[in-house]
């Protein structure tokens, strides 16, 4: 439903923008970029973001989602001199997962409960603040998170916990339109940042813990009108009754029992879950969108959902214009451990089985493998060595709880990976959290939490994290660094040979991306569990990250956005 | 209707049961015509209190409770996911929009203050259970948020009963709570109930 369409205002703002732009061209004052000319976020800028060392225009840096930032002013030689340039404190002290977006010197960040701030990226000064008027019905599993905005034209887009998509005026923060994406009463909510491509806002949905029917939808950037929907659970979700996962391990499925259940209750696709938690990678050359689909509902109880549960736990490609299915690859058929696919896929050139360069898709799975797939038909080329301990895969959940590693947070959680295409390395952050898997069958509860059991941390067992570099041409681990706590948030690689990532204990670190040696650290005072971004204003490169902790892993909450630059 | 403040324990529950039949009859009449939320809410006052103070320790405060939580409980009582001899037939009179109207009506009211006596050692026992069950991950400071009920200042008698109902698989409308409460000892539940009631 489109609540508000203010076309006239839009035209006036564009005109006002024109005047402002001319004034700025004549007079290079320090705030020339302050009221930056947002009309400039056109499709060309979005398309060329991978080479743009001034802005940070996509959640994961560019359409390929490499999180490889092309600026190198901050590099292995001088990163030791990195210091906070400014700290901005938001009004909301809670879990922070935002990827700061920077356009011509203006930064957009979001907080838990859907606040958006526009900041002067040079000074940290607030330009505007938008608070979403949250509806009374929200259903979300893993904290009141938000992972940021998408930008296009004069608009800033955000998905909300009450399952709306809102478009804000980038200059003022006033709402231009809003659209109800799905019904929050039945478990739909939004925490992912949207993506924009060719006039479309693309967004998935949370809800795999509530028996939703997952989707990716495309909305018109100007009007908020729904253009297409791709349902992530196929009307025939049964598949091929696969007995092994993508890595060749036996899943111990009772195919006969599943077939009987299918006979009795029919295809479970309507409540089969399949959330899409993170941004799609967009390939404008082939006009395709690649995304990964999350777990089937209910998470641990397979008895109610016979079949492979297509397209849960899969890489899926669809046509950008129409949302039509192109290809898919399922990593785990009939998952009963929630070891699903959440970390956003990356498009890059990889070596295929014959050593030839082909367009590939990388995905860091909760299993702890980096999967390397072929973009043309989605098929798998290889999977990496395991980045975390794996034990007793696949042990079925039991009524009393069965131990299996990795625990249900992975592996790799929603945290985006980065790559360095010059080194042909991917970088992931990992969790090692031993858990038991318990199954308890309950019928579909109409939009309430529906796990079909529980995942329980084993308190006596030690937990930790890793930062892992994988050579995606061979699948071998190139280097690995242990961290004190399980890692959640994300990484940023730069052309300065650096890798930035934060920890739950407040440490924000820079590593040498070639070998993993630690080159710099900063104590932020609250969990650094958000993906970093980078940008350049007035000739100075900055690194920026949110330090607000994490609800899911209960890391210390805070409300800081911290921008770093080199000390003079 | 006057709230039955003077009654406590099992006796009042029996009286409440007696009231039920009469109340249900009135309710049915209302459902026919345009929904009169005030009148429907009047049925609730006998037990939940006209001013929000329940007539019995085992009856929860619903005045000032979260809208979405109240609405969900009414749906769950009606669907017997939360089967209860009193509340299931009560809730089954209403359709979804009427449930929403009632939930709105009660969530707009202010939460009444109650007196709760804690015992020595309650806080320690409660803290121990809360860290084991990771309650704060969902409940935060116990003030409620949308689908998460407010538990701070809730009736201890009710809190104890409903936590034990989760644990003993009597209350089935939140499966995840069953696993959580199974990890909590009975004496911890009793301490938690008083601790939360006193917040």
XYZ file of C-alpha atoms in Angstrom:
767
model
C 0.000 0.000 0.000
C 1.421 3.362 -0.921
C 0.669 5.829 1.808
C 2.186 8.975 0.535
C 3.283 10.030 -2.901
C 4.570 13.562 -3.112
C 5.555 14.034 -6.700
C 5.129 17.794 -6.726
C 7.420 18.236 -3.767
C 9.902 15.966 -5.429
C 10.064 18.175 -8.531
C 10.563 21.264 -6.390
C 13.357 19.637 -4.473
C 15.099 18.699 -7.656
C 14.870 22.322 -8.792
C 16.180 23.531 -5.465
C 18.977 21.029 -5.856
C 19.926 22.472 -9.230
C 20.335 25.928 -7.752
C 22.386 24.602 -4.926
C 24.646 22.699 -7.264
C 25.405 25.813 -9.329
C 26.146 27.834 -6.241
C 28.542 25.170 -5.050
C 30.399 24.959 -8.320
C 31.292 28.644 -8.063
C 32.197 28.661 -4.429
C 34.331 25.817 -3.107
C 33.593 26.257 0.578
C 34.088 23.490 3.072
C 30.404 22.675 3.078
C 30.243 22.282 -0.672
C 29.893 18.578 -0.132
C 27.862 19.091 3.034
C 24.676 19.636 1.081
C 26.062 17.353 -1.577
C 24.173 17.133 -4.767
C 22.293 13.909 -4.353
C 20.843 13.958 -7.812
C 24.262 12.697 -8.695
C 23.514 9.256 -7.300
C 22.480 8.105 -10.694
C 22.659 4.617 -12.093
C 26.129 5.317 -13.529
C 27.550 6.103 -10.112
C 25.967 3.004 -8.621
C 27.292 0.885 -11.471
C 30.851 2.216 -11.158
C 30.987 2.107 -7.356
C 33.746 -0.522 -7.323
C 36.196 2.086 -8.642
C 34.875 5.034 -6.598
C 37.369 5.955 -3.860
C 35.282 8.899 -2.604
C 31.888 7.410 -1.880
C 30.502 4.233 -0.336
C 27.284 3.715 -2.264
C 26.233 0.122 -1.606
C 25.871 -1.862 1.598
C 28.696 -4.093 0.444
C 30.614 -1.480 -1.508
C 29.497 -2.283 -5.036
C 27.080 -4.460 -7.008
C 29.516 -7.377 -6.864
C 29.544 -6.992 -3.049
C 33.317 -7.365 -2.808
C 33.737 -4.939 0.125
C 37.072 -4.129 -1.480
C 37.586 -0.388 -1.218
C 39.766 1.081 -3.958
C 41.387 3.926 -1.921
C 44.877 3.307 -0.526
C 45.773 6.510 1.326
C 45.396 4.496 4.515
C 47.686 1.503 4.020
C 49.905 -1.061 5.709
C 52.692 1.530 6.095
C 50.716 4.211 7.926
C 47.697 2.496 9.480
C 49.446 2.704 12.862
C 48.635 6.419 12.796
C 44.881 5.879 12.384
C 42.956 7.976 14.973
C 39.303 8.806 15.579
C 38.328 11.896 13.570
C 34.901 12.139 15.185
C 32.377 10.133 17.157
C 28.662 10.514 16.608
C 26.277 9.268 19.282
C 22.845 8.151 18.153
C 19.736 8.344 20.315
C 19.378 4.562 20.385
C 21.645 2.439 22.567
C 21.126 -0.988 21.045
C 22.504 -3.566 18.640
C 24.131 -1.805 15.697
C 24.540 -3.517 12.327
C 24.471 -0.546 9.981
C 26.728 -0.235 6.945
C 27.374 3.506 6.647
C 26.599 4.787 3.158
C 28.501 7.877 2.011
C 27.461 10.132 -0.854
C 29.453 13.274 -1.648
C 30.432 13.908 1.932
C 27.117 12.978 3.498
C 26.823 9.791 5.512
C 23.641 7.831 6.160
C 23.515 5.487 9.129
C 20.658 3.612 10.763
C 20.103 2.292 14.271
C 18.007 -0.374 15.944
C 14.265 0.450 15.773
C 14.714 2.205 12.419
C 16.169 5.594 13.059
C 18.124 7.130 10.181
C 20.722 9.868 10.555
C 22.314 11.989 7.857
C 25.727 13.209 9.013
C 28.452 15.426 7.677
C 31.021 12.732 6.869
C 33.924 15.111 7.551
C 32.809 16.399 10.946
C 30.203 13.955 12.233
C 27.700 16.799 12.594
C 24.034 15.774 12.365
C 22.132 17.051 9.330
C 18.812 15.315 9.943
C 17.310 12.517 11.994
C 14.351 10.344 10.977
C 12.476 8.111 13.424
C 10.211 5.553 11.862
C 6.702 5.623 13.282
C 6.680 1.935 14.227
C 3.387 0.081 13.941
C 2.168 -1.818 17.019
C 2.796 -5.216 15.457
C 6.364 -6.335 14.946
C 7.706 -9.901 14.871
C 11.439 -10.428 14.693
C 13.732 -13.032 16.126
C 17.197 -11.689 16.566
C 17.233 -8.138 17.862
C 15.646 -4.852 16.689
C 18.396 -4.504 14.106
C 18.798 -2.556 10.940
C 21.645 -2.934 8.473
C 21.391 0.384 6.656
C 19.985 2.260 3.712
C 20.188 2.195 -0.064
C 20.518 5.438 -2.024
C 19.338 6.509 -5.436
C 18.458 9.876 -6.954
C 17.234 12.158 -4.176
C 16.077 9.256 -2.022
C 17.251 7.111 0.828
C 15.500 3.736 1.276
C 15.088 1.656 4.415
C 13.192 -1.508 5.355
C 11.540 -1.504 8.798
C 10.829 -3.948 11.603
C 7.115 -3.636 10.876
C 7.809 -4.795 7.311
C 7.533 -1.519 5.464
C 9.788 -0.003 2.855
C 10.177 3.755 3.298
C 11.691 6.275 0.894
C 13.067 9.428 2.499
C 14.101 12.717 0.966
C 17.897 12.616 1.148
C 18.100 16.360 1.859
C 15.572 16.600 4.641
C 14.860 13.106 5.927
C 11.143 13.600 5.255
C 9.221 10.555 4.124
C 8.352 10.583 0.411
C 6.524 7.261 0.228
C 6.091 4.053 2.166
C 4.906 0.626 1.146
C 3.805 -2.352 3.228
C 6.034 -5.211 2.106
C 4.246 -8.026 3.977
C 2.127 -8.621 7.098
C 4.224 -8.425 10.300
C 1.588 -10.379 12.226
C 2.692 -13.480 10.348
C 6.377 -13.098 11.077
C 7.617 -10.798 8.321
C 10.092 -8.097 9.294
C 12.918 -6.188 7.655
C 16.417 -5.735 8.992
C 18.422 -5.918 5.768
C 19.446 -2.861 3.819
C 17.668 -2.673 0.456
C 19.600 -2.555 -2.831
C 18.807 -0.337 -5.815
C 19.377 -1.225 -9.465
C 17.847 0.121 -12.664
C 14.986 1.944 -10.968
C 14.131 -0.909 -8.624
C 14.483 -1.244 -4.881
C 15.239 -4.897 -4.106
C 14.497 -6.340 -0.697
C 14.065 -9.774 0.876
C 12.487 -10.582 4.237
C 13.208 -12.075 7.653
C 10.860 -14.667 9.058
C 12.369 -18.114 8.604
C 11.779 -18.564 12.352
C 8.026 -17.879 11.969
C 6.766 -20.018 9.118
C 6.643 -17.275 6.519
C 6.813 -17.797 2.793
C 10.035 -15.987 1.917
C 10.600 -13.736 -1.080
C 12.658 -11.117 -2.820
C 10.552 -8.201 -4.055
C 11.283 -5.319 -6.399
C 9.621 -1.913 -5.906
C 9.644 1.133 -8.158
C 12.138 3.677 -6.763
C 9.885 6.614 -7.654
C 6.493 5.381 -6.498
C 7.031 2.408 -4.220
C 4.830 0.300 -6.480
C 5.490 -3.461 -6.369
C 7.065 -4.570 -9.660
C 7.717 -8.255 -9.052
C 7.942 -10.934 -6.362
C 10.118 -14.004 -6.414
C 8.919 -16.532 -3.826
C 11.864 -18.315 -2.287
C 9.837 -21.441 -1.573
C 8.828 -23.167 -4.767
C 5.245 -24.398 -5.149
C 6.870 -27.732 -5.766
C 9.474 -27.592 -3.031
C 10.218 -31.319 -2.948
C 13.274 -31.385 -5.224
C 15.229 -34.576 -5.847
C 15.188 -36.195 -2.381
C 18.911 -35.520 -2.063
C 20.547 -37.711 0.558
C 23.831 -35.768 0.750
C 24.711 -32.086 1.128
C 26.845 -30.086 -1.328
C 30.037 -31.288 0.336
C 29.016 -34.942 -0.055
C 28.136 -35.700 3.568
C 25.219 -37.994 4.371
C 22.290 -36.036 5.834
C 20.672 -39.139 7.417
C 17.278 -38.337 5.947
C 14.445 -40.805 6.351
C 13.212 -40.436 2.792
C 10.431 -43.034 3.197
C 8.953 -41.199 6.183
C 9.201 -37.898 4.322
C 7.417 -39.343 1.313
C 4.641 -40.593 3.559
C 4.351 -37.158 5.195
C 4.165 -35.518 1.781
C 1.404 -37.905 0.779
C -0.540 -37.036 3.883
C -0.066 -33.288 4.281
C 0.973 -32.084 0.817
C 3.692 -29.656 -0.167
C 4.691 -27.446 2.785
C 5.723 -24.390 0.680
C 3.220 -21.930 2.191
C 4.870 -21.921 5.626
C 8.301 -23.155 4.573
C 10.314 -20.083 5.583
C 13.198 -19.189 3.288
C 14.026 -15.704 4.517
C 16.492 -13.577 2.585
C 18.544 -11.675 5.151
C 21.099 -9.858 3.118
C 21.597 -7.884 -0.068
C 21.650 -9.564 -3.456
C 24.676 -9.245 -5.728
C 23.648 -7.609 -9.007
C 25.205 -8.509 -12.353
C 24.176 -5.787 -14.796
C 26.039 -7.535 -17.642
C 23.685 -10.485 -17.552
C 20.814 -8.625 -15.890
C 20.759 -11.096 -13.035
C 20.375 -10.853 -9.298
C 22.088 -13.438 -7.057
C 21.028 -13.970 -3.461
C 21.132 -16.684 -0.822
C 18.020 -18.068 0.851
C 17.821 -18.896 4.557
C 16.551 -21.867 6.517
C 13.291 -23.782 6.180
C 10.567 -23.400 8.867
C 10.331 -24.832 11.417
C 14.092 -24.718 11.890
C 14.742 -28.040 13.632
C 11.664 -30.118 12.868
C 11.832 -31.712 9.447
C 8.840 -33.980 10.004
C 6.393 -31.217 9.013
C 8.199 -30.279 5.823
C 9.058 -33.295 3.672
C 11.327 -32.853 0.651
C 14.456 -30.852 -0.162
C 12.580 -27.660 0.788
C 13.541 -25.717 -2.331
C 14.952 -23.027 -2.440
C 15.920 -22.847 1.225
C 19.662 -22.963 2.024
C 20.388 -22.168 -1.609
C 22.047 -19.735 -3.951
C 19.394 -18.411 -6.358
C 19.665 -16.263 -9.477
C 16.677 -14.385 -10.935
C 16.178 -11.919 -13.771
C 16.500 -8.310 -12.575
C 13.682 -7.007 -14.800
C 11.095 -9.688 -14.136
C 12.122 -11.666 -11.060
C 11.957 -14.856 -13.124
C 13.970 -17.856 -11.933
C 17.301 -18.401 -13.692
C 19.148 -21.045 -11.675
C 19.791 -22.263 -8.157
C 22.152 -24.428 -6.164
C 21.117 -25.942 -2.839
C 23.907 -26.247 -0.262
C 21.857 -28.195 2.310
C 18.673 -30.022 1.298
C 16.135 -30.452 4.123
C 18.207 -28.569 6.705
C 17.278 -29.321 10.340
C 20.145 -27.381 11.994
C 19.597 -23.821 10.759
C 23.050 -23.954 9.171
C 21.630 -21.871 6.382
C 22.804 -19.218 3.965
C 22.859 -15.639 5.155
C 26.183 -13.950 4.381
C 25.689 -12.003 1.126
C 27.112 -13.543 -2.072
C 30.032 -11.963 -3.950
C 30.560 -11.916 -7.719
C 34.177 -12.197 -8.866
C 36.433 -13.998 -11.307
C 37.442 -17.444 -10.063
C 39.292 -20.445 -11.460
C 36.987 -23.248 -12.497
C 37.815 -26.956 -12.227
C 40.050 -26.734 -15.316
C 41.970 -23.718 -14.049
C 40.154 -21.352 -16.435
C 38.968 -17.927 -15.246
C 35.158 -17.807 -15.060
C 32.631 -15.527 -13.420
C 32.003 -17.004 -9.981
C 29.836 -16.489 -6.926
C 31.323 -16.798 -3.433
C 29.241 -17.450 -0.341
C 30.406 -17.960 3.251
C 28.126 -20.636 4.693
C 27.120 -21.202 8.295
C 28.688 -24.633 7.795
C 32.045 -22.856 7.824
C 32.844 -23.440 4.148
C 33.305 -20.784 1.498
C 31.321 -22.102 -1.458
C 32.521 -21.180 -4.950
C 29.832 -21.429 -7.623
C 29.684 -20.726 -11.329
C 27.647 -17.629 -12.143
C 26.407 -18.961 -15.481
C 24.401 -21.918 -14.127
C 24.811 -21.664 -10.317
C 26.613 -25.017 -10.159
C 29.302 -25.513 -7.517
C 32.971 -25.455 -8.501
C 34.475 -26.125 -5.076
C 34.082 -25.533 -1.384
C 36.850 -24.416 0.942
C 38.436 -26.148 3.867
C 36.294 -25.670 6.973
C 37.076 -22.373 8.722
C 35.722 -23.625 12.076
C 35.725 -27.021 13.816
C 33.127 -29.415 12.409
C 32.172 -32.464 14.421
C 29.613 -35.195 13.837
C 28.009 -33.602 10.806
C 25.219 -34.444 10.193
C 23.820 -35.668 13.522
C 20.047 -35.362 13.593
C 18.475 -33.279 16.388
C 16.987 -35.434 19.149
C 14.406 -34.938 21.901
C 17.193 -34.698 24.482
C 19.544 -32.580 22.426
C 22.392 -33.831 20.237
C 25.749 -32.104 20.014
C 27.114 -31.223 16.604
C 29.577 -28.601 15.410
C 29.276 -25.960 14.153
C 26.547 -24.541 16.407
C 23.526 -22.946 14.805
C 25.091 -19.479 14.430
C 27.758 -20.990 12.175
C 30.461 -20.835 10.764
C 29.717 -17.522 9.164
C 26.587 -15.644 10.311
C 24.969 -12.776 8.362
C 28.325 -10.989 8.421
C 29.374 -10.036 4.905
C 32.717 -11.310 3.604
C 35.160 -9.204 1.610
C 37.636 -10.183 -1.062
C 40.923 -8.869 -2.396
C 40.696 -9.636 -6.111
C 44.405 -8.912 -6.591
C 45.352 -11.584 -4.035
C 42.377 -13.814 -4.958
C 41.538 -14.129 -1.275
C 38.174 -14.009 0.487
C 37.936 -12.845 4.093
C 35.331 -14.133 6.508
C 34.739 -13.777 10.218
C 33.711 -16.942 12.058
C 32.039 -18.218 15.180
C 32.866 -21.290 17.180
C 29.938 -21.854 19.555
C 29.289 -25.474 20.472
C 25.547 -26.226 20.711
C 23.114 -29.042 21.097
C 20.207 -29.441 18.697
C 16.851 -30.434 20.203
C 13.701 -31.235 18.237
C 10.185 -30.678 19.586
C 7.418 -30.851 17.023
C 4.649 -28.259 17.302
C 2.059 -27.250 14.700
C 2.283 -23.968 12.769
C 1.494 -21.231 15.335
C 0.236 -18.520 12.936
C 3.133 -16.138 12.997
C 4.662 -16.925 16.364
C 8.204 -18.172 16.842
C 8.323 -21.651 15.322
C 11.684 -23.321 15.777
C 10.438 -26.877 16.177
C 12.886 -27.300 19.045
C 15.874 -25.401 20.325
C 19.569 -24.725 19.854
C 21.374 -24.529 23.157
C 24.842 -23.249 23.806
C 26.861 -25.782 25.816
C 28.003 -23.572 28.687
C 31.038 -25.646 29.686
C 32.553 -25.479 26.219
C 34.835 -22.683 25.130
C 33.737 -20.284 22.408
C 35.896 -18.221 20.115
C 36.104 -16.546 16.741
C 38.364 -16.412 13.686
C 39.269 -14.102 10.889
C 39.955 -16.364 7.936
C 41.439 -15.730 4.502
C 40.635 -18.356 1.886
C 42.195 -18.694 -1.546
C 39.029 -19.092 -3.574
C 40.866 -20.553 -6.547
C 42.001 -23.538 -4.487
C 39.694 -23.578 -1.445
C 42.713 -23.605 0.869
C 42.928 -21.438 3.982
C 45.656 -18.886 3.356
C 45.811 -17.504 6.899
C 43.670 -17.518 10.008
C 43.694 -15.430 13.198
C 41.930 -16.436 16.417
C 39.780 -13.888 18.300
C 38.642 -14.048 21.920
C 34.924 -14.174 21.107
C 32.689 -15.481 18.316
C 32.671 -12.916 15.514
C 29.635 -11.151 14.077
C 29.550 -7.915 12.040
C 31.545 -7.887 8.846
C 34.805 -6.985 7.194
C 36.210 -4.412 4.812
C 39.282 -4.950 2.623
C 41.066 -2.015 1.017
C 43.548 -1.381 -1.772
C 45.886 -0.231 1.006
C 46.482 -3.926 1.760
C 44.306 -3.772 4.873
C 41.471 -5.703 6.380
C 39.241 -4.063 9.010
C 36.917 -5.874 11.387
C 35.551 -5.467 14.909
C 34.857 -7.708 17.900
C 32.224 -8.064 20.608
C 34.672 -6.883 23.255
C 34.928 -3.454 21.618
C 38.162 -3.964 19.711
C 38.324 -2.688 16.164
C 41.380 -4.001 14.326
C 43.294 -3.618 11.098
C 45.132 -6.617 9.706
C 47.594 -6.979 6.860
C 45.282 -8.607 4.329
C 48.154 -10.643 2.818
C 49.158 -12.485 5.993
C 46.801 -11.583 8.839
C 49.312 -9.771 11.030
C 47.621 -7.232 13.265
C 48.713 -3.688 12.419
C 46.402 -1.498 14.497
C 43.669 -1.690 17.128
C 41.234 0.636 18.835
C 38.996 0.013 21.869
C 35.530 1.384 21.045
C 33.945 0.752 24.436
C 31.032 -1.259 23.031
C 30.819 -4.215 20.663
C 31.994 -3.447 17.127
C 29.553 -5.742 15.352
C 28.798 -3.837 12.181
C 30.501 -3.882 8.777
C 32.993 -1.006 8.285
C 32.876 1.381 5.314
C 35.413 3.801 3.845
C 35.258 7.106 1.953
C 37.301 10.165 1.057
C 36.344 13.802 1.702
C 38.538 16.759 0.846
C 41.420 14.503 0.050
C 41.326 12.510 3.300
C 40.414 8.855 3.461
C 38.290 7.702 6.371
C 37.312 4.349 7.825
C 33.950 4.350 9.631
C 32.206 1.744 11.761
C 29.289 1.441 14.172
C 29.946 0.363 17.765
C 26.621 -0.614 19.267
C 27.100 -4.228 20.292
C 24.884 -7.125 19.318
C 21.586 -8.453 20.672
C 21.956 -11.987 19.361
C 25.302 -12.652 21.038
C 24.613 -10.152 23.828
C 27.705 -8.038 23.209
C 27.850 -4.757 25.084
C 25.460 -2.213 23.595
C 26.450 1.290 22.621
C 25.412 4.030 20.230
C 28.565 5.254 18.529
C 29.463 5.822 14.919
C 33.219 6.288 14.834
C 35.140 7.692 11.854
C 38.907 7.289 11.715
C 41.509 9.078 9.662
C 45.312 9.380 9.713
C 46.789 11.684 12.337
C 48.610 14.600 10.699
C -19.275 -4.557 38.157
C -17.053 -4.291 41.205
C -13.694 -5.932 41.238
C -13.443 -8.807 43.660
C -10.501 -7.447 45.594
C -11.452 -9.166 48.803
C -11.202 -12.663 47.382
C -8.008 -14.598 47.215
C -6.845 -18.060 46.242
C -8.923 -20.968 45.060
C -12.204 -19.626 46.420
C -12.280 -16.673 44.081
C -11.433 -18.850 41.116
C -14.540 -20.912 41.778
C -16.630 -17.786 41.938
C -14.984 -16.579 38.799
C -15.963 -19.822 37.073
C -19.542 -19.241 38.178
C -19.505 -15.786 36.690
C -18.201 -17.094 33.446
C -21.401 -18.621 32.094
C -23.357 -15.448 32.708
C -20.641 -13.315 31.181
C -20.371 -15.428 28.062
C -24.063 -14.975 27.419
C -23.707 -11.185 27.448
C -20.692 -11.438 25.208
C -22.531 -13.372 22.550
C -25.210 -10.722 22.348
C -22.608 -8.047 21.721
C -20.942 -9.950 18.937
C -24.125 -9.667 16.839
C -24.331 -5.888 16.758
C -21.548 -3.406 16.077
C -18.698 -4.302 18.394
C -18.898 -2.326 21.603
C -15.408 -2.609 23.038
C -16.331 -0.924 26.336
C -19.099 -3.435 26.918
C -16.900 -6.361 25.944
C -14.172 -5.105 28.240
C -16.723 -4.901 30.995
C -16.804 -8.694 31.009
C -13.141 -8.766 31.843
C -13.349 -6.453 34.830
C -14.733 -9.123 37.155
C -11.433 -10.899 37.099
C -8.874 -8.511 35.640
C -10.221 -5.588 37.691
C -12.141 -2.469 36.699
C -9.116 -0.382 37.629
C -6.692 -3.043 36.468
C -6.047 -4.767 39.792
C -6.935 -8.435 39.293
C -9.264 -10.121 41.740
C -6.942 -13.044 42.376
C -3.174 -13.545 42.576
C -3.275 -16.062 39.739
C -4.971 -13.614 37.360
C -2.592 -11.443 35.323
C -2.612 -7.669 35.015
C -3.685 -6.797 31.500
C -4.101 -3.017 31.893
C -1.113 -1.381 30.218
C 0.182 -4.674 28.806
C 1.627 -4.616 25.262
C -0.995 -4.452 22.511
C 0.526 -7.111 20.270
C 1.103 -9.478 23.172
C -2.516 -9.170 24.373
C -3.855 -9.666 20.864
C -1.684 -12.753 20.393
C -2.787 -14.277 23.690
C -6.451 -13.836 22.772
C -5.786 -15.515 19.417
C -3.871 -18.320 21.134
C -6.532 -18.879 23.801
C -9.199 -19.069 21.102
C -7.134 -21.494 18.996
C -6.375 -23.490 22.176
C -2.648 -23.191 21.603
C -2.872 -21.760 25.072
C -5.726 -23.879 26.331
C -7.355 -22.524 29.466
C -10.771 -23.388 30.899
C -11.594 -19.764 31.600
C -9.857 -17.795 28.909
C -10.252 -20.087 25.887
C -14.072 -19.867 25.743
C -13.827 -16.205 26.705
C -11.529 -15.396 23.782
C -13.393 -17.623 21.325
C -16.315 -15.161 21.327
C -14.298 -12.633 19.392
C -13.048 -12.422 15.846
C -9.611 -11.043 15.067
C -10.632 -7.428 14.672
C -12.571 -7.567 17.945
C -9.539 -9.080 19.647
C -7.444 -6.238 18.287
C -9.947 -3.704 19.614
C -9.840 -5.288 23.076
C -6.062 -5.459 23.033
C -5.928 -1.793 22.079
C -8.403 -0.889 24.800
C -6.390 -2.579 27.541
C -2.949 -1.585 26.275
C -4.041 2.069 26.347
C -4.744 1.850 30.091
C -2.056 2.461 32.655
C -0.369 -0.361 34.513
C -1.520 -0.547 38.151
C 0.970 -0.635 41.011
C 0.903 -3.744 43.182
C 2.628 -4.598 46.443
C 4.984 -7.554 46.266
C 6.943 -8.968 49.187
C 10.262 -10.511 48.220
C 12.190 -12.923 50.386
C 15.829 -12.982 51.280
C 17.881 -14.594 48.532
C 15.257 -14.007 45.810
C 17.476 -11.656 43.828
C 20.406 -14.111 43.755
C 18.245 -17.059 42.756
C 16.520 -14.977 40.100
C 19.813 -13.676 38.707
C 21.196 -17.197 38.499
C 18.189 -18.398 36.510
C 18.188 -15.290 34.342
C 21.777 -15.711 33.270
C 21.271 -19.403 32.547
C 18.092 -18.781 30.558
C 19.476 -15.687 28.799
C 16.178 -13.946 29.571
C 17.484 -10.466 28.845
C 18.234 -11.354 25.229
C 14.466 -11.206 24.650
C 13.023 -9.497 27.716
C 15.540 -6.670 28.137
C 14.546 -4.785 31.280
C 11.219 -6.668 31.583
C 9.163 -3.638 30.517
C 7.683 -5.358 27.467
C 7.990 -4.577 23.787
C 5.346 -5.438 21.229
C 5.172 -9.254 21.311
C 7.264 -9.485 24.475
C 5.024 -9.064 27.551
C 5.766 -6.697 30.365
C 6.647 -8.807 33.407
C 7.952 -6.046 35.699
C 5.295 -5.454 38.361
C 3.161 -8.398 37.167
C 1.294 -10.472 39.755
C 3.779 -12.937 41.310
C 1.110 -15.624 41.728
C 0.328 -15.485 38.039
C 3.989 -15.328 36.979
C 4.773 -18.410 39.004
C 1.825 -20.288 37.572
C 2.508 -19.384 33.970
C 6.258 -20.128 34.184
C 5.435 -23.528 35.659
C 2.819 -23.983 32.949
C 5.521 -23.436 30.351
C 7.865 -25.813 32.116
C 5.229 -28.544 32.540
C 3.986 -28.131 28.979
C 0.570 -26.855 29.999
C 1.083 -23.534 28.229
C 2.046 -24.511 24.684
C 1.706 -21.269 22.757
C 5.380 -20.353 22.882
C 7.395 -23.488 22.247
C 10.737 -21.763 22.776
C 9.674 -20.835 26.308
C 9.189 -24.479 27.183
C 12.855 -25.251 26.578
C 13.918 -22.114 28.453
C 11.776 -22.801 31.514
C 12.743 -26.466 31.655
C 16.211 -25.256 32.578
C 14.868 -23.301 35.568
C 14.352 -25.013 38.948
C 11.026 -24.637 40.764
C 12.548 -22.640 43.628
C 14.135 -20.339 41.066
C 10.759 -19.864 39.395
C 9.201 -18.887 42.711
C 12.030 -16.438 43.407
C 11.805 -15.062 39.850
C 8.054 -14.504 40.231
C 8.544 -12.391 43.362
C 11.609 -10.647 41.956
C 9.817 -9.654 38.744
C 6.647 -8.685 40.608
C 8.691 -6.298 42.712
C 10.450 -4.569 39.763
